[in-house]
């Protein structure tokens, strides 16, 4: 509730070109390490790191920006910081594949859990979720998009097997909006926004809704393929920190008692995307339908389906 210090930290990070979500996660990690005796005033240059101490948080933020003292250890994120500090600090390094977790809790909206652990950029809250699908009303616009209301019954909310397709379509739409320069908040006010008509008017392409969704999928598949080529597999490398998935579950609050089935979530999303679960390799036939021949040649050199002219 200390708004002046929050404003000051945001201003510092904006001027430094640094992410506020990640820095917030890093500061929280440092405070927990301090309160549990892993860090002391010796490592913090005399700072007493406590929850709610706005002045100490501002000072630590400045140290991170300038890579001074402890800030140099923290500046690369909680994953690397925990590896450097050790002493059990990994328990407080809340991240998804090295990306600090946003405050959008997948224990309440499991759609975020799918995206945090399966998207080519882990821990990203703006791609899709049950809530975003509900706000964007994609079921009105795109064939195959099912209505997935954010405030469904608890029993239905935690069933994953019928959610992968909707989440995949949500990610395709988000890729389209991002690459078109669209506003992430603007598209959340309802599916009646004539986005496709606007794009056709601007480009003179005269493409259908499904054509544009096809473009969005090409983008998403290409992003994933880049990770696979570089040796990353989201299902292995982007695992959720146990706190994010509710292991152990919380004993109070709206997400009390909730533990997510991370493997079931990943399976649902991977099947919808056509990705092999253990390796992450995309289905070459699907890549062929998308016209991503270069990706087939890069990831499946012995199975290229490209037709000769």
Rosetta silent file (secondary structure, phi, psi, omega in degrees, C-alpha in Angstrom):
SEQUENCE: XXXXXXXXXXXXXXXXXXXXXXXXXXXXXXXXXXXXXXXXXXXXXXXXXXXXXXXXXXXXXXXXXXXXXXXXXXXXXXXXXXXXXXXXXXXXXXXXXXXXXXXXXXXXXXXXXXXXXXXXXXXXXXXXXXXXXXXXXXXXXXXXXXXXXXXXXXXXXXXXXXXXXXXXXXXXXXXXXXXXXXXXXXXXXXXXXXXXXXXXXXXXXXXXXXXXXXXXXXXXXXXXXXXXXXXXXXXXXXXXXXXXXXXXXXXXXXXXXXXXXXXXXXXXXXXXXXXXXXXXXXXXXXXXXXXXXXXXXXXXXXXXXXXXX
SCORE:     score description
SCORE:     0.000 S_00000001
   1 L     0.000    9.645  179.383    0.000    0.000    0.000 S_00000001
   2 L   -91.637   79.028 -173.878    3.077    2.270   -0.233 S_00000001
   3 H   -60.733  -41.079  179.363    2.166    3.881   -3.547 S_00000001
   4 H   -56.541  -41.466 -179.994    5.018    6.461   -3.636 S_00000001
   5 H   -70.296  -34.612  177.088    7.659    3.716   -3.445 S_00000001
   6 H   -63.960  -44.822  177.690    5.813    1.659   -6.072 S_00000001
   7 H   -60.720  -41.435 -178.031    5.730    4.667   -8.401 S_00000001
   8 H   -65.031  -44.450  179.065    9.430    5.286   -7.775 S_00000001
   9 H   -62.972  -44.440  178.747   10.424    1.679   -8.523 S_00000001
  10 H   -61.297  -41.439  179.469    8.339    1.656  -11.712 S_00000001
  11 H   -63.916  -43.883  178.860    9.904    4.926  -12.834 S_00000001
  12 H   -59.534  -46.292 -176.813   13.428    3.628  -12.192 S_00000001
  13 H   -69.897  -39.303  177.618   12.795    0.434  -14.131 S_00000001
  14 H   -62.176  -42.213  179.328   11.068    2.179  -17.026 S_00000001
  15 H   -67.416  -29.019  179.683   13.985    4.580  -17.398 S_00000001
  16 H   -87.817   -5.851 -178.048   16.416    1.645  -17.297 S_00000001
  17 L    69.890   33.654 -178.221   14.412   -0.344  -19.853 S_00000001
  18 L  -113.889  153.815 -174.695   13.898   -3.200  -17.388 S_00000001
  19 L   -80.232  129.258 -178.238   10.834   -5.337  -16.766 S_00000001
  20 H   -71.125  -36.191 -179.939    8.825   -4.517  -13.649 S_00000001
  21 H   -64.577  -49.503 -179.194    7.378   -8.027  -13.287 S_00000001
  22 H   -62.983  -42.877 -179.453   10.758   -9.732  -13.384 S_00000001
  23 H   -65.314  -37.814  176.495   12.350   -7.202  -11.055 S_00000001
  24 H   -60.215  -41.595  177.259    9.474   -7.581   -8.612 S_00000001
  25 H   -64.841  -37.940  179.419   10.060  -11.333   -8.582 S_00000001
  26 H   -66.918  -44.231  179.219   13.782  -10.828   -8.044 S_00000001
  27 H   -62.847  -42.864  178.190   13.232   -8.425   -5.138 S_00000001
  28 H   -60.994  -41.540  177.244   10.753  -10.845   -3.540 S_00000001
  29 H   -58.749  -46.463 -178.748   13.306  -13.646   -3.916 S_00000001
  30 H   -63.708  -40.255  179.643   15.978  -11.549   -2.200 S_00000001
  31 H   -63.894  -44.190  178.687   13.651  -10.629    0.668 S_00000001
  32 H   -63.581  -40.074  177.486   12.748  -14.274    1.299 S_00000001
  33 H   -61.725  -40.160  179.947   16.407  -15.238    1.202 S_00000001
  34 H   -67.398  -45.930 -176.996   17.173  -12.503    3.734 S_00000001
  35 H   -69.081  -19.120  177.850   14.324  -13.413    6.055 S_00000001
  36 L  -101.895   11.402  172.804   15.401  -17.060    5.978 S_00000001
  37 L    79.836    6.513  178.774   19.024  -16.292    6.777 S_00000001
  38 L   -77.702  -38.518  171.850   20.451  -17.172    3.358 S_00000001
  39 L  -108.177  145.562  177.058   21.385  -13.546    2.732 S_00000001
  40 L  -127.416  177.706  179.356   22.655  -11.254    5.491 S_00000001
  41 L   -62.940  -18.534  176.139   23.534   -7.578    5.743 S_00000001
  42 L   -65.021  -43.694 -179.652   27.034   -8.592    4.667 S_00000001
  43 L   -78.530  -25.905 -175.178   25.756   -9.553    1.206 S_00000001
  44 L   -95.080    9.756 -177.384   23.218   -6.716    1.023 S_00000001
  45 L    57.490   39.902  175.202   25.672   -3.918    1.861 S_00000001
  46 L    90.071   -6.666 -179.381   23.842   -3.248    5.103 S_00000001
  47 L   -72.037  132.400  171.511   20.300   -3.288    3.701 S_00000001
  48 L   -92.803  103.371 -176.357   17.643   -4.867    5.930 S_00000001
  49 L   -86.664  107.729 -179.535   15.409   -6.530    3.344 S_00000001
  50 L  -132.661  149.782  176.283   11.907   -6.797    4.782 S_00000001
  51 L   -59.283  133.170  176.173    8.445   -7.001    3.255 S_00000001
  52 L    86.365   -3.076  178.575    6.899   -3.552    3.017 S_00000001
  53 L   -86.981   90.724 -174.723   10.141   -1.592    3.441 S_00000001
  54 H   -60.404  -40.033 -178.320    9.766    0.693    0.442 S_00000001
  55 H   -65.446  -40.964  178.363   13.060    2.512    0.904 S_00000001
  56 H   -65.934  -37.872  179.986   15.051   -0.732    1.037 S_00000001
  57 H   -67.331  -40.167  176.328   13.258   -2.015   -2.059 S_00000001
  58 H   -61.247  -45.295 -179.466   14.039    1.200   -3.949 S_00000001
  59 H   -63.171  -43.017  179.133   17.698    0.921   -2.958 S_00000001
  60 H   -65.101  -38.436  177.180   17.878   -2.745   -3.996 S_00000001
  61 H   -60.370  -43.484  177.540   16.233   -1.889   -7.320 S_00000001
  62 H   -62.419  -38.279  178.420   18.905    0.755   -7.938 S_00000001
  63 H   -65.476  -38.090  178.459   21.607   -1.804   -7.103 S_00000001
  64 H   -66.105  -45.863 -179.759   20.096   -4.256   -9.610 S_00000001
  65 H   -59.633  -41.857 -177.088   19.920   -1.612  -12.337 S_00000001
  66 H   -89.773   -3.036 -176.694   23.544   -0.594  -11.751 S_00000001
  67 L    53.519   48.915  179.269   24.709   -4.181  -11.074 S_00000001
  68 L  -103.293  132.963  175.895   26.272   -3.080   -7.808 S_00000001
  69 L    55.350 -128.298  178.277   27.063   -5.554   -5.027 S_00000001
  70 H   -57.979  -30.314  179.658   24.198   -8.004   -4.544 S_00000001
  71 H   -58.199  -29.813  178.834   22.489   -6.332   -7.502 S_00000001
  72 H   -68.311  -33.931  177.987   25.058   -7.878   -9.826 S_00000001
  73 H   -74.228  -36.118 -175.266   24.026  -11.354   -8.673 S_00000001
  74 H   -83.397  -20.546 -169.215   20.314  -10.577   -8.941 S_00000001
  75 L   -64.045  -19.813 -179.559   20.354   -8.703  -12.257 S_00000001
  76 L   -95.979   11.069  176.118   20.160  -11.872  -14.382 S_00000001
  77 L   100.060  167.735 -172.355   16.970  -13.139  -12.736 S_00000001
  78 H   -70.538  -32.148 -177.886   15.998  -15.501   -9.946 S_00000001
  79 H   -62.664  -52.985 -179.796   17.018  -18.729  -11.683 S_00000001
  80 H   -69.371  -34.800  178.504   20.650  -17.747  -12.137 S_00000001
  81 H   -61.854  -43.231  179.484   20.700  -15.906   -8.814 S_00000001
  82 H   -64.892  -37.468  177.787   19.600  -19.061   -6.987 S_00000001
  83 H   -64.685  -34.617 -179.340   22.260  -21.083   -8.790 S_00000001
  84 H   -77.830  -38.695 -175.972   24.892  -18.573   -7.657 S_00000001
  85 H   -81.850  -40.691 -179.592   23.670  -18.201   -4.073 S_00000001
  86 L    64.602 -145.976  176.522   22.722  -21.838   -3.412 S_00000001
  87 L    58.014   29.325  179.511   21.955  -22.771    0.222 S_00000001
  88 L    82.771    8.974 -178.871   18.427  -23.848   -0.663 S_00000001
  89 H   -66.318  -15.483  178.753   17.518  -20.496   -2.210 S_00000001
  90 H   -57.705  -28.779 -179.707   15.971  -22.381   -5.146 S_00000001
  91 H   -63.027  -24.465 -177.945   12.845  -22.799   -3.019 S_00000001
  92 H  -103.228   -1.599 -178.852   12.256  -19.042   -3.245 S_00000001
  93 L   -88.843   82.564 -175.292   13.203  -18.641   -6.930 S_00000001
  94 L   -82.223  110.948 -177.192    9.694  -18.626   -8.390 S_00000001
  95 E  -154.603  167.575  173.956   10.009  -18.814  -12.178 S_00000001
  96 E  -122.651  105.196  179.800    8.906  -20.602  -15.336 S_00000001
  97 L    58.105   30.333  179.886   11.899  -21.680  -17.378 S_00000001
  98 L    96.880  -10.168  178.460   13.928  -18.775  -16.019 S_00000001
  99 E   -97.014  126.998  179.413   11.182  -16.159  -16.440 S_00000001
 100 E   -61.402  144.044 -173.251    9.848  -14.655  -13.236 S_00000001
 101 L   -78.639  136.690  172.256    6.158  -15.405  -12.705 S_00000001
 102 L   -70.300  175.780 -179.961    3.503  -12.723  -13.225 S_00000001
 103 L   -90.520   13.057  176.575    0.811  -12.183  -10.603 S_00000001
 104 L   -88.668  102.939 -166.225   -1.850  -13.865  -12.766 S_00000001
 105 L   -81.337  115.308  178.875   -2.312  -17.023  -10.706 S_00000001
 106 L   -69.377  -12.463  175.404   -2.838  -20.227  -12.735 S_00000001
 107 L   -69.548  -22.931  174.869   -4.228  -21.918   -9.633 S_00000001
 108 L   -96.313  -40.105  177.280   -7.321  -19.770  -10.198 S_00000001
 109 L  -122.108   91.397 -175.619   -7.155  -19.629  -14.022 S_00000001
 110 H   -60.093  -17.339  176.556   -5.357  -22.816  -15.192 S_00000001
 111 H   -57.939  -36.370  176.410   -5.179  -21.426  -18.723 S_00000001
 112 H   -62.932  -34.890  179.199   -2.296  -19.289  -17.538 S_00000001
 113 H   -62.785  -40.028  176.869   -0.558  -22.458  -16.377 S_00000001
 114 H   -60.581  -46.596 -176.738   -0.702  -23.909  -19.887 S_00000001
 115 H   -69.808  -44.186 -178.905    0.771  -20.754  -21.366 S_00000001
 116 H   -56.009  -37.564 -172.969    3.393  -20.212  -18.658 S_00000001
 117 H  -100.501  -13.376 -173.984    4.831  -23.690  -19.204 S_00000001
 118 H  -118.967  -21.736 -179.623    4.189  -24.324  -22.917 S_00000001
 119 L   -67.573  149.975  177.871    4.478  -21.024  -24.785 S_00000001
 120 L   -57.074  -23.730  170.732    7.805  -20.378  -26.556 S_00000001
 121 L  -111.537  102.409 -174.010    8.317  -17.509  -24.094 S_00000001
 122 L   -66.537  152.374  175.842    7.678  -19.065  -20.662 S_00000001
 123 L    71.162   19.377 -178.357    5.877  -17.185  -17.937 S_00000001
 124 L   -94.093  122.865 -172.739    4.169  -14.811  -20.370 S_00000001
 125 L   -91.621   -5.474 -171.938    0.728  -13.747  -19.130 S_00000001
 126 L  -102.542    8.343 -177.858   -0.515  -11.931  -22.237 S_00000001
 127 L   -84.112  -58.175  179.610   -0.823  -14.834  -24.699 S_00000001
 128 L  -167.468  161.577  175.658   -3.981  -16.608  -23.584 S_00000001
 129 L  -171.230  172.830  176.287   -5.947  -17.896  -20.610 S_00000001
 130 H   -60.389  -41.174 -179.387   -9.523  -18.852  -19.815 S_00000001
 131 H   -63.585  -44.866 -178.880  -10.163  -15.234  -18.828 S_00000001
 132 H   -66.095  -38.718  176.971   -8.670  -13.822  -22.033 S_00000001
 133 H   -60.413  -39.634  179.594  -10.645  -16.268  -24.168 S_00000001
 134 H   -66.654  -42.100 -179.332  -13.795  -15.105  -22.415 S_00000001
 135 H   -69.143  -38.273 -176.132  -12.935  -11.431  -22.915 S_00000001
 136 H   -81.423  -17.478  178.500  -11.940  -11.844  -26.568 S_00000001
 137 L    49.881   49.933 -178.185  -15.006  -13.976  -27.432 S_00000001
 138 H   -66.883  -20.820  178.524  -13.083  -15.854  -30.096 S_00000001
 139 H   -63.508  -21.726  178.008  -15.903  -18.392  -30.317 S_00000001
 140 H   -77.600  -21.234 -166.876  -17.900  -15.733  -32.198 S_00000001
 141 L  -113.545  -35.470 -171.131  -15.230  -15.248  -34.813 S_00000001
 142 L  -119.180  132.268  177.292  -13.162  -18.365  -35.474 S_00000001
 143 L   -62.086  131.938  179.101  -14.243  -21.854  -36.448 S_00000001
 144 L    93.547  -13.452  178.063  -13.181  -24.387  -33.845 S_00000001
 145 L   -81.623  120.203 -178.078  -12.872  -21.835  -31.044 S_00000001
 146 L   -97.815  147.556  177.200  -14.995  -23.015  -28.144 S_00000001
 147 L   -69.039  125.165 -179.388  -16.483  -20.813  -25.497 S_00000001
 148 L  -129.712   79.017 -174.898  -14.424  -21.250  -22.338 S_00000001
 149 L   -59.903  137.140 -176.151  -15.906  -18.922  -19.722 S_00000001
 150 L   -64.294  -34.655 -174.700  -13.382  -17.783  -17.145 S_00000001
 151 L  -102.618   46.963  176.374  -15.760  -18.168  -14.257 S_00000001
 152 L   -71.420  172.098  178.278  -16.804  -21.758  -14.977 S_00000001
 153 L   -63.400  153.046 -178.646  -17.503  -24.219  -12.193 S_00000001
 154 H   -58.718  -38.216 -179.133  -14.482  -25.359  -10.205 S_00000001
 155 H   -62.253  -45.093 -178.875  -14.932  -28.923  -11.450 S_00000001
 156 H   -72.522  -34.072 -177.071  -14.849  -27.863  -15.099 S_00000001
 157 H   -59.838  -34.272 -175.496  -12.070  -25.340  -14.585 S_00000001
 158 L  -102.064   18.664  168.220   -9.610  -28.035  -13.587 S_00000001
 159 L   -98.221  122.663 -170.677  -10.439  -30.450  -16.402 S_00000001
 160 L  -101.944  -20.093 -169.049   -7.720  -29.966  -19.009 S_00000001
 161 L   -65.300  -22.773 -179.249   -8.436  -32.460  -21.753 S_00000001
 162 L  -107.893   18.578 -176.451  -10.944  -30.245  -23.574 S_00000001
 163 L  -110.528  -17.206 -174.345   -9.082  -26.948  -23.185 S_00000001
 164 H   -59.604  -44.091 -178.493   -5.974  -27.369  -25.353 S_00000001
 165 H   -61.470  -44.579 -179.350   -7.654  -26.466  -28.659 S_00000001
 166 H   -63.771  -41.446  179.626   -9.175  -23.284  -27.255 S_00000001
 167 H   -66.692  -36.965  178.011   -5.875  -22.213  -25.722 S_00000001
 168 H   -63.659  -46.995  179.201   -4.036  -22.897  -28.986 S_00000001
 169 H   -61.952  -38.464  176.202   -6.493  -20.780  -30.975 S_00000001
 170 H   -59.710  -38.965  179.103   -6.144  -18.056  -28.355 S_00000001
 171 H   -69.955  -35.487  178.045   -2.378  -18.059  -28.881 S_00000001
 172 H   -63.497  -43.785  179.938   -2.789  -17.854  -32.682 S_00000001
 173 H   -61.968  -41.512 -178.539   -5.051  -14.841  -32.289 S_00000001
 174 H   -66.486  -37.709  177.306   -2.589  -13.166  -29.947 S_00000001
 175 H   -63.178  -40.442  178.591    0.292  -13.690  -32.380 S_00000001
 176 H   -61.983  -48.279 -179.093   -1.809  -12.104  -35.122 S_00000001
 177 H   -61.747  -45.670 -178.453   -2.681   -9.095  -32.966 S_00000001
 178 H   -60.937  -46.019 -176.006    0.908   -8.615  -31.800 S_00000001
 179 H   -75.143  -19.282  175.939    2.388   -8.770  -35.290 S_00000001
 180 L   -86.432   -2.817 -178.681   -0.294   -6.465  -36.661 S_00000001
 181 L    78.315   22.528 -178.707    0.609   -3.864  -34.046 S_00000001
 182 L   -76.965  162.555  179.762   -2.726   -4.247  -32.285 S_00000001
 183 L   -88.018  125.746 -177.374   -3.468   -3.180  -28.723 S_00000001
 184 L   -64.073  -30.208  178.442   -3.555   -6.067  -26.271 S_00000001
 185 L   -82.320  -34.068 -178.237   -6.207   -4.322  -24.181 S_00000001
 186 H   -60.849  -37.600 -177.295   -8.290   -3.172  -27.119 S_00000001
 187 H   -78.939   -3.612 -178.506   -9.010   -6.708  -28.334 S_00000001
 188 H   -92.473    6.654 -177.436  -10.212   -7.744  -24.889 S_00000001
 189 H   -95.994    7.229  175.194  -13.427   -5.744  -25.023 S_00000001
 190 L   135.209  151.894 -176.235  -15.294   -8.313  -27.106 S_00000001
 191 L   -75.895    2.574 -178.894  -15.230  -10.371  -30.282 S_00000001
 192 L   -87.384   -0.321  175.797  -17.297   -7.826  -32.212 S_00000001
 193 L   -66.385  125.894 -176.439  -14.258   -5.676  -32.998 S_00000001
 194 L   -78.024   56.596 -175.819  -13.919   -5.820  -36.817 S_00000001
 195 H   -59.538  -43.889 -177.512  -10.210   -6.656  -36.651 S_00000001
 196 H   -64.586  -41.511  178.089  -10.237   -8.798  -39.784 S_00000001
 197 H   -63.507  -39.759  178.583  -12.027   -6.115  -41.793 S_00000001
 198 H   -63.327  -44.083  179.982   -9.527   -3.529  -40.596 S_00000001
 199 H   -63.505  -42.290  178.286   -6.583   -5.725  -41.592 S_00000001
 200 H   -64.538  -38.692  179.359   -8.066   -6.369  -45.029 S_00000001
 201 H   -66.034  -36.257 -178.117   -8.736   -2.662  -45.510 S_00000001
 202 H   -76.198  -30.497 -173.220   -5.148   -1.819  -44.549 S_00000001
 203 H  -107.425  -18.714 -173.679   -3.519   -4.536  -46.681 S_00000001
 204 L    61.856   31.411 -179.546   -6.031   -5.091  -49.514 S_00000001
 205 L   -84.660  -33.144 -177.843   -5.543   -8.840  -48.935 S_00000001
 206 L    58.809   44.081  178.916   -9.240   -9.821  -48.664 S_00000001
 207 L   -90.714  157.251  179.628   -8.396  -12.806  -46.440 S_00000001
 208 L   -85.730  170.956  176.026  -10.907  -14.736  -44.344 S_00000001
 209 H   -55.712  -46.070 -177.353  -11.007  -15.104  -40.571 S_00000001
 210 H   -66.951  -32.470  176.318   -9.486  -18.579  -40.880 S_00000001
 211 H   -61.117  -42.493 -179.716   -6.753  -17.266  -43.190 S_00000001
 212 H   -70.332  -35.487  175.930   -5.671  -14.831  -40.498 S_00000001
 213 H   -64.825  -35.630  175.580   -5.816  -17.522  -37.844 S_00000001
 214 H   -60.045  -42.000  177.332   -3.580  -19.584  -40.146 S_00000001
 215 H   -62.212  -44.174  179.072   -1.084  -16.681  -40.135 S_00000001
 216 H   -61.011  -39.202  178.481   -1.191  -16.587  -36.339 S_00000001
 217 H   -67.816  -39.543  177.310   -0.463  -20.298  -36.128 S_00000001
 218 H   -55.768  -43.138 -179.752    2.482  -19.975  -38.511 S_00000001
 219 H   -63.118  -47.462 -177.462    3.964  -17.380  -36.165 S_00000001
 220 H   -65.081  -41.149  179.053    3.421  -19.520  -33.070 S_00000001
 221 H   -66.189  -36.675  179.668    4.816  -22.656  -34.703 S_00000001
 222 H   -67.759  -39.810  177.359    7.860  -20.744  -35.929 S_00000001
 223 H   -60.982  -45.242  179.373    8.552  -19.370  -32.448 S_00000001
 224 H   -64.863  -41.895 -178.545    8.377  -22.868  -30.996 S_00000001
 225 H   -61.520  -35.941  177.474   10.539  -24.303  -33.777 S_00000001
 226 H   -59.341  -45.394  179.065   13.264  -21.780  -33.001 S_00000001
 227 H   -61.201  -44.102 -178.643   13.431  -23.058  -29.415 S_00000001
 228 H   -62.925  -43.583  179.137   13.566  -26.685  -30.549 S_00000001
 229 H   -60.216  -34.936 -178.245   16.343  -25.925  -33.025 S_00000001
 230 L   -87.483    6.836  173.783   18.311  -24.240  -30.250 S_00000001
 231 L    92.286   13.462  178.673   17.934  -27.255  -27.957 S_00000001
 232 L  -102.971  141.657  173.417   15.043  -26.136  -25.742 S_00000001
 233 L  -129.604  109.926 -177.086   11.930  -28.182  -25.031 S_00000001
 234 H   -51.197  -37.527 -176.266    9.236  -26.280  -23.101 S_00000001
 235 H   -64.916  -23.117  179.735    7.826  -29.468  -21.586 S_00000001
 236 H  -104.945  -46.796 -172.020   11.192  -30.116  -19.937 S_00000001
 237 H   -86.513  -17.556 -175.725   12.886  -26.730  -19.666 S_00000001
 238 L  -110.426   32.148 -179.468    9.864  -24.556  -18.848 S_00000001
 239 L   -61.402  143.747  178.745    8.492  -26.479  -15.866 S_00000001
 240 E   -74.658  140.526  171.730    6.474  -24.443  -13.395 S_00000001
 241 L   -60.736  142.138 -177.519    7.939  -23.738   -9.985 S_00000001
 242 H   -52.774  -33.173  178.797    6.008  -25.799   -7.383 S_00000001
 243 H   -64.122  -36.973 -178.333    4.569  -22.651   -5.812 S_00000001
 244 H   -66.334  -41.003 -176.074    3.000  -21.641   -9.117 S_00000001
 245 H   -89.920    0.592  176.358    1.298  -25.002   -9.625 S_00000001
 246 L    80.837   41.592  177.453    0.203  -25.386   -5.996 S_00000001
 247 L  -125.027   98.752    2.102    2.604  -28.036   -4.738 S_00000001
 248 L   -77.955  163.135 -179.137    1.941  -27.999   -1.846 S_00000001
 249 L   -69.718  156.512  176.109   -1.484  -26.323   -2.132 S_00000001
 250 E   -68.744  151.674  179.563   -2.277  -23.082   -0.369 S_00000001
 251 L  -103.020    5.831  175.615   -4.149  -23.367    2.924 S_00000001
 252 L  -159.199  167.607  179.009   -6.148  -20.155    2.481 S_00000001
 253 L    93.389  176.095 -177.370   -7.399  -17.733   -0.164 S_00000001
 254 L   -60.150  -27.328 -179.401   -9.394  -18.193   -3.416 S_00000001
 255 L  -101.695   23.962 -179.805   -7.003  -20.923   -4.634 S_00000001
 256 E   -56.380  130.144  174.892   -7.042  -22.828   -1.339 S_00000001
 257 L    78.678    2.950 -175.276   -6.368  -26.534   -1.792 S_00000001
 258 L   -90.920  127.819  170.778   -5.656  -26.298   -5.548 S_00000001
 259 L  -128.354  122.091 -176.772   -2.798  -28.274   -7.110 S_00000001
 260 L   -80.144  143.796  173.581   -2.526  -28.188  -10.901 S_00000001
 261 L   -88.666   89.733 -173.682   -1.834  -31.301  -12.966 S_00000001
 262 H   -61.761  -39.563 -178.856    1.013  -29.792  -14.961 S_00000001
 263 H   -65.596  -40.630  178.571    1.552  -32.892  -17.108 S_00000001
 264 H   -65.848  -38.111  177.983   -2.124  -33.060  -18.119 S_00000001
 265 H   -63.495  -46.333 -179.247   -2.074  -29.374  -19.013 S_00000001
 266 H   -64.184  -40.230  179.441    1.026  -29.768  -21.173 S_00000001
 267 H   -60.844  -44.807 -179.378   -0.409  -32.841  -22.887 S_00000001
 268 H   -61.153  -43.735 -177.679   -3.616  -30.995  -23.804 S_00000001
 269 H   -72.464  -42.674 -179.278   -1.739  -28.034  -25.268 S_00000001
 270 H   -63.636  -40.625  177.935    0.907  -30.084  -27.073 S_00000001
 271 H   -63.073  -40.767  179.252   -1.714  -32.284  -28.706 S_00000001
 272 H   -65.634  -32.465 -178.500   -3.588  -29.196  -29.892 S_00000001
 273 H   -87.384  -12.883 -177.120   -0.386  -27.734  -31.337 S_00000001
 274 L    77.427   34.053  179.581    0.799  -30.967  -32.958 S_00000001
 275 E  -107.233  135.611  177.745    3.964  -31.157  -30.848 S_00000001
 276 L   -70.178  132.039 -167.391    5.493  -34.444  -29.741 S_00000001
 277 L   -66.334  -42.773 -174.396    5.346  -34.476  -25.947 S_00000001
 278 L   -78.111  -35.067 -176.480    8.770  -35.834  -25.029 S_00000001
 279 L  -103.621  -22.054 -175.481   10.849  -34.002  -27.656 S_00000001
 280 L    81.613   -1.753 -177.872    8.662  -31.016  -28.510 S_00000001
 281 L   -63.409  131.779  177.525    9.150  -31.679  -32.231 S_00000001
 282 E   -75.698  150.168 -179.955    6.279  -30.292  -34.330 S_00000001
 283 L   -64.452  121.692 -177.502    4.377  -32.609  -36.651 S_00000001
 284 H   -63.185  -32.238  178.445    5.967  -32.289  -40.128 S_00000001
 285 H   -64.844  -37.874  178.107    2.615  -32.820  -41.859 S_00000001
 286 H   -69.058  -40.129  176.261    1.179  -29.880  -39.971 S_00000001
 287 H   -61.576  -36.546  177.924    4.193  -27.756  -40.834 S_00000001
 288 H   -63.327  -44.926  179.200    3.651  -28.691  -44.469 S_00000001
 289 H   -61.874  -30.313 -179.975    0.028  -27.515  -44.335 S_00000001
 290 L   -85.390   -4.851 -179.972    1.261  -24.230  -42.879 S_00000001
 291 L    75.603   20.701 -178.845    3.847  -23.824  -45.630 S_00000001
 292 L   -93.720   63.479 -174.859    6.748  -23.871  -43.167 S_00000001
 293 H   -65.266  -37.278 -179.648    9.029  -25.897  -45.420 S_00000001
 294 H   -63.728  -32.825  178.637   12.225  -24.400  -44.019 S_00000001
 295 H   -69.201  -40.325  176.872   11.208  -25.554  -40.550 S_00000001
 296 H   -59.645  -45.714 -178.363   10.664  -29.103  -41.800 S_00000001
 297 H   -64.483  -32.203 -178.798   14.097  -29.082  -43.394 S_00000001
 298 H   -78.964  -39.231 -174.082   15.676  -27.777  -40.180 S_00000001
 299 H  -100.581  -24.653 -179.686   13.920  -30.056  -37.698 S_00000001
 300 L  -130.236   61.617 -174.770   13.061  -33.095  -39.855 S_00000001
 301 L   -60.036  -25.146 -179.719   15.845  -33.232  -42.478 S_00000001
 302 L   -94.169    0.847 -176.658   15.126  -36.902  -43.192 S_00000001
 303 L  -131.297   23.258 -177.984   11.352  -36.407  -43.450 S_00000001
 304 L   -58.436  128.806 -177.708   10.988  -33.268  -45.562 S_00000001
 305 L  -102.217    8.971 -175.142    7.597  -33.316  -47.264 S_00000001
 306 L   -64.948  129.977 -179.064    8.269  -30.423  -49.594 S_00000001
 307 L   -79.882  138.098  176.723    7.001  -31.167  -53.060 S_00000001
 308 L   -76.991  141.998  179.816    9.372  -30.736  -55.945 S_00000001
 309 L   -68.285    0.000    0.000    8.191  -28.302  -58.654 S_00000001
